[in-house]
Amino acid sequence: MTSKRQKLSLVAEAQTLCELPLYPGTLGPDVIDVQALYQATGLFTYDPGFSSTASCRSAITYIDGDAGVLLYRGYPIEQLAEHCRFLEVCYLILHGELPDPDPLRAFERNITLHTMVHDQLSNFFKGFRRDAHPMAILVGVVGALSAFYHEALDIRSGRDREMSAIRLIAKVPTIVAMCHKYSTGMPFMYPQNRLGYVENFLYMMHATPCDEYRPNPVLVNALDRILILHADHEQNASTSTVRLSGSSGANPYACVSAGIACLWGAAHGGANESVLNMLEEIGDVSRIPAYIARAKDRNDPFRLMGFGHRVYKNYDPRARLMRSTCHEVLNELDLHDDRLFALALELERIALEDDYFIGRKLYPNVDFYSGIVLHALGIPTKLFTALFAMGRTVGWIAHWAEMISDPEHRIGRPRQLYTGPARRDVPAGHRRTR
Ligand code: SDX
């Protein structure tokens, strides 16, 4: 869509305060460039949740929230989830094009050769309680990775940026599996170079030194698709956290660690764990109406976890794909009567017939069904958000690299609407001579 208008005039009391440039995107709304607004008018814009604010230019992902469309580098998520593998999509998100067979093989081999972590990294785990939340460990250990790669932290070097991306995509699954093993008291399992990316992760999660372990190919495919669905999502809270951290020149491991911390929140990636806890708490279809009533009650802080989205005002395309993956996995595992899935389907049906949810365009989001699939795959509930982080690492590092490479980029430093006290002097009673 190209914009016919090139400028927007800001007029107050019949006087033009300033003219602001308008920029069209390839898709989606035009933007008003307000960078000169304060200098020209002494005014700030005010948009605390960034509902109407574009924080950057980006060519990676596009969401049409009203139409329920999600594109990674222009390709619909439905086609990528159906026809591609997660590492292929990682290459696409990082480099902008789907890889030909040889570059894909080289990329996969490079990832494989970096799945092992420095042996001293395991010492970090010993400082955590065995029942520490995996996201607490992940924030710490991923941030600590920068202590092992001093020679490749020059953010101005394309080679170092590429190396950091490879290391993070390769090592986060290993660290997530280590979180799981540490919580069980079982020994860490080293990655196996003979295995594919997702197979390797399930091996490190479920194998022991005492037994052979080969994951079910249907479950490997399902988890591969789940990682594709989580890979990127425009300027969501955690990606914006990575960008803002990176704008100061912080190293990519520290920035991704900040993204992990933000993702942990229940309003964001932590919702997948909250959905499963909510379904367990509801427990039975007969109790759904009471919980729907609570979700609608302004005086009750309870929200229907896995429902609603800042951008999607239509069905989240990832939720639809996640629901079909649910069917596939439950059928493969002969869990047709999985009570949580039946409860989730009934909860969705009732909510989507209720005027409160219809009127606010609240639909299931990516987190609503993901917990049920992950639960069926034998992933402990506490590890759900860590798996979301595994999928989103490529999106975070791609946005970080896009920002660092953008000649326009500068340190992010929002302003504010100040509502505190005007200038005042310290009262005599509080004045002490030093
Ligand atoms: C993710 O940004 C991304 O792209 C995120 C993500 C990604 O891939 O990175 O998609 C991943 O974070 C998905 C969202 C996971 N979170 C949840 O499922 C938690 C439950 N959802 C809500 O907390 C909420 O919907 C948010 C946080 C997702 C969105 O919040 P908004 O955009 O600030 O919406 P809002 O709070 O302004 O809600 C508008 C209205 C309000 O009612 P009114 O004040 O108009 O009367 O809808 C209501 C809200 O109370 N509402 C809900 C609700 N979500 C919104 N009411 C009950 N249950 C809900 N889940």
PDB file of C-alpha atoms and ligand atoms in Angstrom, residues 63 230 232-233 235-238 263 266-269 271 275 295-296 298 302-313 316 318 356-357 360 362 365-367 388 392, ligand 1:
ATOM      1  CA  ILE A  63       1.097  -9.300  11.488  1.00  0.00           C
ATOM      2  CA  HIS A 230       7.052 -19.357  18.331  1.00  0.00           C
ATOM      3  CA  ASP A 232       9.100 -14.484  15.848  1.00  0.00           C
ATOM      4  CA  HIS A 233       6.257 -12.025  16.287  1.00  0.00           C
ATOM      5  CA  GLN A 235       7.895  -5.999  18.226  1.00  0.00           C
ATOM      6  CA  ASN A 236       6.340  -7.977  21.104  1.00  0.00           C
ATOM      7  CA  ALA A 237       7.411  -7.113  24.648  1.00  0.00           C
ATOM      8  CA  SER A 238      10.416  -9.458  24.838  1.00  0.00           C
ATOM      9  CA  LEU A 263       9.042 -13.367  28.230  1.00  0.00           C
ATOM     10  CA  ALA A 266       2.259 -14.224  32.655  1.00  0.00           C
ATOM     11  CA  ALA A 267       0.895 -11.559  30.282  1.00  0.00           C
ATOM     12  CA  HIS A 268       3.478 -12.708  27.697  1.00  0.00           C
ATOM     13  CA  GLY A 269       5.244 -16.026  27.267  1.00  0.00           C
ATOM     14  CA  ALA A 271       0.888 -17.524  29.780  1.00  0.00           C
ATOM     15  CA  VAL A 275      -3.035 -21.781  30.901  1.00  0.00           C
ATOM     16  CA  ALA A 295     -12.821 -13.373  33.767  1.00  0.00           C
ATOM     17  CA  LYS A 296     -15.575 -10.873  32.929  1.00  0.00           C
ATOM     18  CA  ARG A 298     -13.724  -6.082  36.469  1.00  0.00           C
ATOM     19  CA  PHE A 302      -8.572 -13.383  37.111  1.00  0.00           C
ATOM     20  CA  ARG A 303      -8.144 -13.368  33.337  1.00  0.00           C
ATOM     21  CA  LEU A 304      -8.766 -16.195  30.913  1.00  0.00           C
ATOM     22  CA  MET A 305      -5.126 -17.145  30.276  1.00  0.00           C
ATOM     23  CA  GLY A 306      -4.335 -17.894  26.645  1.00  0.00           C
ATOM     24  CA  PHE A 307      -7.082 -15.524  25.504  1.00  0.00           C
ATOM     25  CA  GLY A 308      -6.730 -12.025  24.045  1.00  0.00           C
ATOM     26  CA  HIS A 309      -3.911 -10.284  22.258  1.00  0.00           C
ATOM     27  CA  ARG A 310      -2.713  -6.711  21.777  1.00  0.00           C
ATOM     28  CA  VAL A 311      -2.519  -7.115  18.008  1.00  0.00           C
ATOM     29  CA  TYR A 312      -4.755 -10.045  17.004  1.00  0.00           C
ATOM     30  CA  LYS A 313      -8.423  -9.006  17.023  1.00  0.00           C
ATOM     31  CA  ASP A 316      -4.347 -16.086  16.278  1.00  0.00           C
ATOM     32  CA  ARG A 318      -0.752 -19.945  15.538  1.00  0.00           C
ATOM     33  CA  TYR A 356     -17.902 -10.088  26.512  1.00  0.00           C
ATOM     34  CA  PHE A 357     -15.232 -11.920  24.488  1.00  0.00           C
ATOM     35  CA  ARG A 360     -13.637  -7.227  22.859  1.00  0.00           C
ATOM     36  CA  LEU A 362     -10.758 -11.822  22.503  1.00  0.00           C
ATOM     37  CA  ASN A 365      -3.726 -16.948  21.312  1.00  0.00           C
ATOM     38  CA  VAL A 366      -0.619 -19.063  20.725  1.00  0.00           C
ATOM     39  CA  ASP A 367      -0.433 -19.979  24.424  1.00  0.00           C
ATOM     40  CA  PHE A 388       8.814 -20.664  24.093  1.00  0.00           C
ATOM     41  CA  ARG A 392      11.863 -17.209  20.046  1.00  0.00           C
TER      42      ARG A 392
HETATM   43  C1  SDX B   1       1.892 -13.582  23.967  1.00  0.00           C
HETATM   44  O1  SDX B   1       2.736  -9.254  21.670  1.00  0.00           O
HETATM   45  C2  SDX B   1       2.867 -10.431  21.206  1.00  0.00           C
HETATM   46  O2  SDX B   1       2.978 -10.662  20.003  1.00  0.00           O
HETATM   47  C3  SDX B   1       2.904 -11.544  22.263  1.00  0.00           C
HETATM   48  C4  SDX B   1       2.932 -12.982  21.746  1.00  0.00           C
HETATM   49  C5  SDX B   1       4.233 -13.287  21.023  1.00  0.00           C
HETATM   50  O3  SDX B   1       4.236 -14.236  20.197  1.00  0.00           O
HETATM   51  O4  SDX B   1       5.261 -12.638  21.339  1.00  0.00           O
HETATM   52  O5  SDX B   1       1.846 -13.211  20.885  1.00  0.00           O
HETATM   53  C6  SDX B   1       2.859 -13.989  22.894  1.00  0.00           C
HETATM   54  O6  SDX B   1       2.296 -12.929  24.894  1.00  0.00           O
HETATM   55  C7  SDX B   1       0.431 -13.913  23.813  1.00  0.00           C
HETATM   56  C8  SDX B   1      -0.447 -13.341  24.981  1.00  0.00           C
HETATM   57  C9  SDX B   1      -0.340 -14.310  26.175  1.00  0.00           C
HETATM   58  N1  SDX B   1      -1.001 -13.700  27.364  1.00  0.00           N
HETATM   59  C10 SDX B   1      -2.177 -14.205  27.816  1.00  0.00           C
HETATM   60  O7  SDX B   1      -2.805 -15.108  27.274  1.00  0.00           O
HETATM   61  C11 SDX B   1      -2.629 -13.555  29.121  1.00  0.00           C
HETATM   62  C12 SDX B   1      -4.130 -13.249  29.043  1.00  0.00           C
HETATM   63  N2  SDX B   1      -4.322 -12.138  28.087  1.00  0.00           N
HETATM   64  C13 SDX B   1      -4.388 -10.796  28.587  1.00  0.00           C
HETATM   65  O8  SDX B   1      -3.614 -10.548  29.705  1.00  0.00           O
HETATM   66  C14 SDX B   1      -4.370  -9.746  27.481  1.00  0.00           C
HETATM   67  O9  SDX B   1      -5.247 -10.153  26.528  1.00  0.00           O
HETATM   68  C15 SDX B   1      -3.061  -9.385  26.826  1.00  0.00           C
HETATM   69  C16 SDX B   1      -2.005  -9.036  27.813  1.00  0.00           C
HETATM   70  C17 SDX B   1      -2.569 -10.509  25.982  1.00  0.00           C
HETATM   71  C18 SDX B   1      -3.327  -8.181  25.916  1.00  0.00           C
HETATM   72  O10 SDX B   1      -3.609  -7.114  26.768  1.00  0.00           O
HETATM   73  P1  SDX B   1      -4.057  -5.703  26.170  1.00  0.00           P
HETATM   74  O11 SDX B   1      -3.827  -5.608  24.708  1.00  0.00           O
HETATM   75  O12 SDX B   1      -3.469  -4.655  27.037  1.00  0.00           O
HETATM   76  O13 SDX B   1      -5.607  -5.762  26.292  1.00  0.00           O
HETATM   77  P2  SDX B   1      -6.421  -5.042  27.413  1.00  0.00           P
HETATM   78  O14 SDX B   1      -5.869  -5.434  28.732  1.00  0.00           O
HETATM   79  O15 SDX B   1      -6.501  -3.604  27.048  1.00  0.00           O
HETATM   80  O16 SDX B   1      -7.849  -5.750  27.243  1.00  0.00           O
HETATM   81  C19 SDX B   1      -8.889  -5.117  26.553  1.00  0.00           C
HETATM   82  C20 SDX B   1     -10.134  -5.591  27.284  1.00  0.00           C
HETATM   83  C21 SDX B   1     -10.117  -5.278  28.791  1.00  0.00           C
HETATM   84  O17 SDX B   1     -11.475  -5.193  29.217  1.00  0.00           O
HETATM   85  P3  SDX B   1     -12.144  -3.676  29.356  1.00  0.00           P
HETATM   86  O18 SDX B   1     -11.183  -2.840  30.184  1.00  0.00           O
HETATM   87  O19 SDX B   1     -12.272  -3.176  27.914  1.00  0.00           O
HETATM   88  O20 SDX B   1     -13.472  -3.914  30.022  1.00  0.00           O
HETATM   89  O21 SDX B   1     -10.223  -7.028  27.195  1.00  0.00           O
HETATM   90  C22 SDX B   1     -10.149  -7.566  28.511  1.00  0.00           C
HETATM   91  C23 SDX B   1      -9.538  -6.522  29.410  1.00  0.00           C
HETATM   92  O22 SDX B   1      -9.967  -6.696  30.757  1.00  0.00           O
HETATM   93  N3  SDX B   1      -9.299  -8.752  28.434  1.00  0.00           N
HETATM   94  C24 SDX B   1      -9.553  -9.895  29.038  1.00  0.00           C
HETATM   95  C25 SDX B   1      -8.521 -10.758  28.639  1.00  0.00           C
HETATM   96  N4  SDX B   1      -7.676 -10.120  27.838  1.00  0.00           N
HETATM   97  C26 SDX B   1      -8.158  -8.867  27.695  1.00  0.00           C
HETATM   98  N5  SDX B   1     -10.549 -10.262  29.871  1.00  0.00           N
HETATM   99  C27 SDX B   1     -10.500 -11.541  30.325  1.00  0.00           C
HETATM  100  N6  SDX B   1      -9.537 -12.462  29.992  1.00  0.00           N
HETATM  101  C28 SDX B   1      -8.537 -12.081  29.148  1.00  0.00           C
HETATM  102  N7  SDX B   1      -7.585 -12.963  28.827  1.00  0.00           N
END
